[in-house]
GROMACS .gro file of C-alpha atoms in nm:
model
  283
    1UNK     CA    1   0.000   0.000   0.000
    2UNK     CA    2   0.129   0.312  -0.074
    3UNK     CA    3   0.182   0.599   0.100
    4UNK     CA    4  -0.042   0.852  -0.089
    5UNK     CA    5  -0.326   0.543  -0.047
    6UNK     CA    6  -0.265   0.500   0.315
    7UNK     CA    7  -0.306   0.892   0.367
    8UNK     CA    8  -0.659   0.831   0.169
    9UNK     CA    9  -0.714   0.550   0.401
   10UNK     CA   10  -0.677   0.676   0.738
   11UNK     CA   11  -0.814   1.004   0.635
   12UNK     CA   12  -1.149   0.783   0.536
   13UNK     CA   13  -1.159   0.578   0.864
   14UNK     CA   14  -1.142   0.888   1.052
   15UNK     CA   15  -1.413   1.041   0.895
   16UNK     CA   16  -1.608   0.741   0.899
   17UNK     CA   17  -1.555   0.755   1.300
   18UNK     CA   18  -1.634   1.045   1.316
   19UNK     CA   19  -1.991   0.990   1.169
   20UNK     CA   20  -2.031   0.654   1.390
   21UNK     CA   21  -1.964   0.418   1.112
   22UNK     CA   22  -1.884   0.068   1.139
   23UNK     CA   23  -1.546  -0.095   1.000
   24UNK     CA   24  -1.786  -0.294   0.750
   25UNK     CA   25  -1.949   0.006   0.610
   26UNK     CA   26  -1.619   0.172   0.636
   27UNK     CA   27  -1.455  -0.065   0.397
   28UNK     CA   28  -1.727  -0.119   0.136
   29UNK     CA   29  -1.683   0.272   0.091
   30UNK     CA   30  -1.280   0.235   0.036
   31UNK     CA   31  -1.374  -0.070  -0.204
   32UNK     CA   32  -1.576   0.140  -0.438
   33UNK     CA   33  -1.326   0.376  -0.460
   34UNK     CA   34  -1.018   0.158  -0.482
   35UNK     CA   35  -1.120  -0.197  -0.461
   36UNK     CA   36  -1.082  -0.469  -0.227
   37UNK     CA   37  -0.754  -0.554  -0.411
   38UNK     CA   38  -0.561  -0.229  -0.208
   39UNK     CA   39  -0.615  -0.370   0.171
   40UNK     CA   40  -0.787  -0.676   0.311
   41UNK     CA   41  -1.032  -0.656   0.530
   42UNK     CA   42  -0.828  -0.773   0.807
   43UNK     CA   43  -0.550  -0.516   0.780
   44UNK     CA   44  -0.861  -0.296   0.762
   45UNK     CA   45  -1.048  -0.347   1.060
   46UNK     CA   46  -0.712  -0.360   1.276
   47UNK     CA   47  -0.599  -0.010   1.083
   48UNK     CA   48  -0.987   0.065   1.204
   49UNK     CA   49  -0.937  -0.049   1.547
   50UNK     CA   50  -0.602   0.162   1.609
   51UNK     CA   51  -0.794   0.508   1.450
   52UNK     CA   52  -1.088   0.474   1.692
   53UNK     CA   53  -0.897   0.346   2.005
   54UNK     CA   54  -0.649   0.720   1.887
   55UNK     CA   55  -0.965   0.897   1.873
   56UNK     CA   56  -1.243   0.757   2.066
   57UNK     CA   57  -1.327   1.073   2.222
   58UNK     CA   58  -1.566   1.303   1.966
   59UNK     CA   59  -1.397   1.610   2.001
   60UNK     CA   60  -0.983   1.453   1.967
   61UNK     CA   61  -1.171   1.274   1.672
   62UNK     CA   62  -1.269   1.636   1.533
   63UNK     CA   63  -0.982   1.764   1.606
   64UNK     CA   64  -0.761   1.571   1.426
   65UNK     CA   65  -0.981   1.540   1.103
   66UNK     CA   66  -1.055   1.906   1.096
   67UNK     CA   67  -0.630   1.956   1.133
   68UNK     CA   68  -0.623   1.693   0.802
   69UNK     CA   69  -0.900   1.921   0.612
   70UNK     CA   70  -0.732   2.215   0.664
   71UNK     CA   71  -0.393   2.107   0.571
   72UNK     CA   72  -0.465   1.902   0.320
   73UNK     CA   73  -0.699   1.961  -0.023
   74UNK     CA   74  -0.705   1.592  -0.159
   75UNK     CA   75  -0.839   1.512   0.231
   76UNK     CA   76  -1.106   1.743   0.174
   77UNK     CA   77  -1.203   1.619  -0.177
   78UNK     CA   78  -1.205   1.245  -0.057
   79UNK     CA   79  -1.445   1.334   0.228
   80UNK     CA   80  -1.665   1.467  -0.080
   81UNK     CA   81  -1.629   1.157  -0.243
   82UNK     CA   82  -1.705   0.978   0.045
   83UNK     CA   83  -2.021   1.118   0.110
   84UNK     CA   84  -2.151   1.132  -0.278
   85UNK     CA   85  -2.103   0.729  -0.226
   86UNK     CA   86  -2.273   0.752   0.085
   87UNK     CA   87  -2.557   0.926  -0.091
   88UNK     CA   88  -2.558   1.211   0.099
   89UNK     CA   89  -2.777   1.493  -0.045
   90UNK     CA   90  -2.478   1.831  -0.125
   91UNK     CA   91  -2.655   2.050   0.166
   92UNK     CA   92  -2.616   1.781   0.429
   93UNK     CA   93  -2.276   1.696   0.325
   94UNK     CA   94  -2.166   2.051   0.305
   95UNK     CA   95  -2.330   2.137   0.633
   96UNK     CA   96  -2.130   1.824   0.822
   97UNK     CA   97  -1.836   1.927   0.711
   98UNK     CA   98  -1.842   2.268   0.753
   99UNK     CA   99  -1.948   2.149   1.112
  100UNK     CA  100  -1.614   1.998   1.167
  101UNK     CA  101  -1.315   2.217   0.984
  102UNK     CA  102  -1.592   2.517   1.116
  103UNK     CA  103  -1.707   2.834   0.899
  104UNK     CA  104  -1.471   3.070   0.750
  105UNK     CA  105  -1.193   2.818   0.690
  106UNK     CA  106  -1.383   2.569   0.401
  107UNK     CA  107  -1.317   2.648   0.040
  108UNK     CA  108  -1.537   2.836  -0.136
  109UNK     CA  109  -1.911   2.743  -0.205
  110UNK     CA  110  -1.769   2.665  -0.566
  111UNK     CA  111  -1.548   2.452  -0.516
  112UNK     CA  112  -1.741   2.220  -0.349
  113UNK     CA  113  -2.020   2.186  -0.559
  114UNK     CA  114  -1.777   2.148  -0.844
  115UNK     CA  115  -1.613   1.853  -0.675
  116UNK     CA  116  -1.918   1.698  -0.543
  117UNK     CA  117  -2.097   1.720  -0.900
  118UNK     CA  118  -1.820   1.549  -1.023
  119UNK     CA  119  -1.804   1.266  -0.807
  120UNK     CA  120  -2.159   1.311  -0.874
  121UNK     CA  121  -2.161   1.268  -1.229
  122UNK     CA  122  -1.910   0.919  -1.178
  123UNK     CA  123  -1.585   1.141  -1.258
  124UNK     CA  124  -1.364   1.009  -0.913
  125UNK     CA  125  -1.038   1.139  -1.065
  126UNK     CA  126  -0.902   1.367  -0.839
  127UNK     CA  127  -0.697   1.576  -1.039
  128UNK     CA  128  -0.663   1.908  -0.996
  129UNK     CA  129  -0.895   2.057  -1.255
  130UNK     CA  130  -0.960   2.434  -1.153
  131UNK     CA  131  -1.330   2.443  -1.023
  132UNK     CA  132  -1.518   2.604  -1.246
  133UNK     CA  133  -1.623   3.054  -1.206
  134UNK     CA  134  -1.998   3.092  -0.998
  135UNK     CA  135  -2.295   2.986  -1.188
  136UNK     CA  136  -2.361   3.293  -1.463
  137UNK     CA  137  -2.771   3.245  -1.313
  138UNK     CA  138  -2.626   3.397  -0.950
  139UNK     CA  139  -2.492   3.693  -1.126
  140UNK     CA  140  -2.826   3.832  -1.202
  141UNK     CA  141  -2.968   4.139  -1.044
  142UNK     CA  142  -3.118   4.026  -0.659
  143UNK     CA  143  -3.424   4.124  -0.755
  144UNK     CA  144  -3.468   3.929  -1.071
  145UNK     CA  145  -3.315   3.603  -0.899
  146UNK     CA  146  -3.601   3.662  -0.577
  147UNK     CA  147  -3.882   3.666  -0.855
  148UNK     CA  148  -3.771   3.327  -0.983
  149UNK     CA  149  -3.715   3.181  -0.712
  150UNK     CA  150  -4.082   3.284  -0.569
  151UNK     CA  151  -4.235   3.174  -0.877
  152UNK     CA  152  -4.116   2.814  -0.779
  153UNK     CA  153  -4.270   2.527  -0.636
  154UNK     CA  154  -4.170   2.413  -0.304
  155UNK     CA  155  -3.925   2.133  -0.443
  156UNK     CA  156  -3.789   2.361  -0.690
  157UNK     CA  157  -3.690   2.612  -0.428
  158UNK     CA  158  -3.494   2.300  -0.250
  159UNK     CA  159  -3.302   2.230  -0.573
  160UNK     CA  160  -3.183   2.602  -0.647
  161UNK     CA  161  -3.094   2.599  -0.270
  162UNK     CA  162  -2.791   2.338  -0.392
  163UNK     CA  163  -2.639   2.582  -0.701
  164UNK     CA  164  -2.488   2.855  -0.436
  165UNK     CA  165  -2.481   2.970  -0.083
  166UNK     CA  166  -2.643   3.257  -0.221
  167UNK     CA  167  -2.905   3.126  -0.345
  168UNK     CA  168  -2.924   2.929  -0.019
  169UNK     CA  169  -2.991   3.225   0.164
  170UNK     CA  170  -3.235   3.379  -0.060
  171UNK     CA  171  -3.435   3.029  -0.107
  172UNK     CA  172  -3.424   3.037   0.313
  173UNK     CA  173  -3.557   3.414   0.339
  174UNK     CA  174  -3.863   3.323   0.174
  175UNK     CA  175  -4.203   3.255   0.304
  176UNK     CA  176  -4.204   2.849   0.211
  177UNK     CA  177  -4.482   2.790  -0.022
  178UNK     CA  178  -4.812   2.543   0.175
  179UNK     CA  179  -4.722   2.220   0.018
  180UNK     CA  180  -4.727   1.865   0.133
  181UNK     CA  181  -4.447   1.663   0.318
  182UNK     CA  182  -4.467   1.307   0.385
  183UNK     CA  183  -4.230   1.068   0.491
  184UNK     CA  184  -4.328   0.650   0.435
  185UNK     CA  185  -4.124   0.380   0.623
  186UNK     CA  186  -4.079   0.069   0.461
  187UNK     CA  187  -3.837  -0.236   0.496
  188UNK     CA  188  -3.644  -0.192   0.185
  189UNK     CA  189  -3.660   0.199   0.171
  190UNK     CA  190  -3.784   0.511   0.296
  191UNK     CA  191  -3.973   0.771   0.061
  192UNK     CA  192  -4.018   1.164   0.146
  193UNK     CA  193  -4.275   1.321  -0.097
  194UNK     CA  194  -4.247   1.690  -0.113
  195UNK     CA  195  -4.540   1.814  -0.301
  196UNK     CA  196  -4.529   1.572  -0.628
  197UNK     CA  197  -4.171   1.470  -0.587
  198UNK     CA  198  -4.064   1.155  -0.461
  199UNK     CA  199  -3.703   1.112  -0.284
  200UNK     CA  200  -3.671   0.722  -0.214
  201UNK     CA  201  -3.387   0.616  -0.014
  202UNK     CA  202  -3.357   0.281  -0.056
  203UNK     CA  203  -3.100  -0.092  -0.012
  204UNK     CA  204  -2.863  -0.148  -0.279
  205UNK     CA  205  -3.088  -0.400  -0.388
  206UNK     CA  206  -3.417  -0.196  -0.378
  207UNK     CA  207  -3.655  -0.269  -0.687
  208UNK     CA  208  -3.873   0.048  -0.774
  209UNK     CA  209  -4.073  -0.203  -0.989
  210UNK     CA  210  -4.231  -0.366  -0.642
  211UNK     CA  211  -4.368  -0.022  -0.593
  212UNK     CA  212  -4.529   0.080  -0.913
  213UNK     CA  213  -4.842   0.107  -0.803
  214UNK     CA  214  -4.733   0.388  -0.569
  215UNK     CA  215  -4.459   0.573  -0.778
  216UNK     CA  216  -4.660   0.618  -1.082
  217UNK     CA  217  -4.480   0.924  -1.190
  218UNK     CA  218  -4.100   0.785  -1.258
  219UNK     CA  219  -4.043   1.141  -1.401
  220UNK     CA  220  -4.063   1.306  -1.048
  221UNK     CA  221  -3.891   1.034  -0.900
  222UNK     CA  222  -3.507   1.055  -0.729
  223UNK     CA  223  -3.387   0.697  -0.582
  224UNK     CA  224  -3.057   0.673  -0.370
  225UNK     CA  225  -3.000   0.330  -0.297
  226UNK     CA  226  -2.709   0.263   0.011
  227UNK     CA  227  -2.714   0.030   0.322
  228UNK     CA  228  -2.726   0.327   0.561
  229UNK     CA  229  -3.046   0.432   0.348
  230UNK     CA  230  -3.256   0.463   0.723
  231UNK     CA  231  -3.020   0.729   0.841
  232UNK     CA  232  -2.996   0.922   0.514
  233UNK     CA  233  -3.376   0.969   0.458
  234UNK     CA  234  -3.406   1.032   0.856
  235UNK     CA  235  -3.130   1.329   0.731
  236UNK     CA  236  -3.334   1.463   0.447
  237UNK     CA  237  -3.657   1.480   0.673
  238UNK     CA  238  -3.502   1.676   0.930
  239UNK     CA  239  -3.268   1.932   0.682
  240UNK     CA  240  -3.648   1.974   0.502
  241UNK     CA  241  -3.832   2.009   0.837
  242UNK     CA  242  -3.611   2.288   1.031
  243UNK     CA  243  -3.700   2.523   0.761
  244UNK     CA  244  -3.803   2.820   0.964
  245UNK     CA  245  -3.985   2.915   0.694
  246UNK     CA  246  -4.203   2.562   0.598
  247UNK     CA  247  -4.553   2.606   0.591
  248UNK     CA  248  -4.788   2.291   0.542
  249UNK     CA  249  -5.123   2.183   0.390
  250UNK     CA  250  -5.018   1.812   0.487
  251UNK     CA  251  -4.753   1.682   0.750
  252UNK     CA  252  -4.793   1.304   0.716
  253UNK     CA  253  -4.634   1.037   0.884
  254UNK     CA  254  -4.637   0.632   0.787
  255UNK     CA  255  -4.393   0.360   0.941
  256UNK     CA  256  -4.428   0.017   1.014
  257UNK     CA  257  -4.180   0.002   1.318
  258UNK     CA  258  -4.276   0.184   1.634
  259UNK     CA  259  -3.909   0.257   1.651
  260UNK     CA  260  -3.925   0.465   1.306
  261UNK     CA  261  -4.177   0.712   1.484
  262UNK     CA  262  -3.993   0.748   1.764
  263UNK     CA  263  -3.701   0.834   1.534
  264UNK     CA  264  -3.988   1.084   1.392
  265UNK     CA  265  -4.033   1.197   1.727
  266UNK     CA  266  -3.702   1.235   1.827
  267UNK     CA  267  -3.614   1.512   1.517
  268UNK     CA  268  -3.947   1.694   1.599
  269UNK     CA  269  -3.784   1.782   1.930
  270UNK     CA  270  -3.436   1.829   1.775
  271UNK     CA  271  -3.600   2.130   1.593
  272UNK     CA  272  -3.675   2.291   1.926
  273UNK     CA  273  -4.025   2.464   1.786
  274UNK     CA  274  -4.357   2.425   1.654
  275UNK     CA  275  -4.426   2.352   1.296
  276UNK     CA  276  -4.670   2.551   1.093
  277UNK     CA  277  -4.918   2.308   0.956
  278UNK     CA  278  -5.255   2.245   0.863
  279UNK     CA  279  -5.338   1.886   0.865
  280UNK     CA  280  -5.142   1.631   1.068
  281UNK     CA  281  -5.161   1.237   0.960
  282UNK     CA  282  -5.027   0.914   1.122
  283UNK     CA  283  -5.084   0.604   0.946
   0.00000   0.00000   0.00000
């Protein structure tokens, strides 16, 4: 093993720790990237053990990965990667690792969409292509960019909040259009609908076929399929439901697991205040 790979390694184990992830989810992630042919899963796990038993403690374990971030660009870039495999949504992935390297220091907004499109888009090459000038739509006049943005629906608003931190902001400033939110639990996957579009988070082996009959329009349809698939859509509900802003026709809540709506439960007091909505369902 190399020493540039063993770098990528340990960089990769700590941010798995860091995010409470187990050595076997740890190493599928290096195996998509590099294969199992770089290190067993033996040599793994111990190289595993040593990290955590270094940095057991969350904060040393924050520490020491925000030192690597900062210090090092291809660290930063690989923590990108890692959560793109992870199928993390951009916001949360920007917003956790903002949380550790902490604001002011991260590279620009830019650069990290470029990178994470890219991984994104199945480019994993790390090389060190400049990132790319701010989107030509953010240089438009503030007023212009509010009117477009208010002439979107709900979901729409949530996908220009992903092109800039601007546009962040401005999305965020906005009285949220009433809409619908609801979040299904099932055994293979997890679904948010916001308005008419469907996020599924899903197994690797999830089959959308099985579910036809409920996701009849494949158009408005987004599937991320992982093993941590629970946590992820558990993510996405809570990023969508601390809006400030989110106003509701329909809140509406369907698990088959008593434990999934006490996960439910468990965000709704995370967000610390009430939620603006008209109708409230529990299935």
């Amino acid at each position: 093993m190399t020493e540039n790979f063993e770098f990528f390694i340990k960089t990769c184990i700590l941010y798995d720790i860091y995010h409470w992830k187990s050595p076997e989810n740890s190493y599928k992630t290096i195996c998509k990237k590099y294969g199992p042919e770089l290190i067993s899963f033996t040599d793994f796990k111990a190289l595993f053990s040593k990290t955590l038993i270094d940095n057991c403690n969350e904060s040393t374990c924050k520490k020491n990965l925000a030192e690597i971030l900062n210090s090092s660009y291809s660290a930063l870039k690989l923590c990108i990667l890692n959560d793109v495999i992870c199928g993390k949504s951009i916001d949360i992935a920007h917003d956790k690792i903002l949380e550790i390297i902490g604001k002011g220091k991260m590279a620009p907004w830019t650069h990290f969409h470029y990178w994470f499109q890219r991984f994104s888009d199945g480019n994993w090459d790390f090389g060190e292509s400049p990132a790319p000038a701010s989107p030509e739509f953010a240089d438009l006049p503030i007023q212009i960019v509010k009117t477009i943005i208010e002439n979107c629906d709900y979901s729409n608003q949530w996908t220009l909040r992903t092109v800039s931190r601007d546009l962040k902001i401005h999305v965020d400033l906005l009285k949220s259009p009433i809409g619908e939110l609801k979040f299904r639990c099932n055994f293979d996957h997890f679904s948010l609908k916001i308005d008419k579009k469907y996020r599924i988070f899903g197994r690797e082996n999830f089959k959308i076929q099985k579910y036809l009959y409920i996701y009849k329009d494949l158009e408005n349809l987004e599937i991320s399929k992982t093993e941590n698939f629970e946590e992820l859509a558990f993510l996405e509900l809570q990023e969508k439901l601390s809006n400030p802003k989110l106003k509701l026709e329909v809140l509406e809540f369907k698990a088959e697991q008593c434990q999934d709506f006490e996960k439910i439960d468990k965000i709704l007091e995370q967000i610390g205040r009430k939620l603006w909505v008209k109708s409230v369902k529990l299935r």
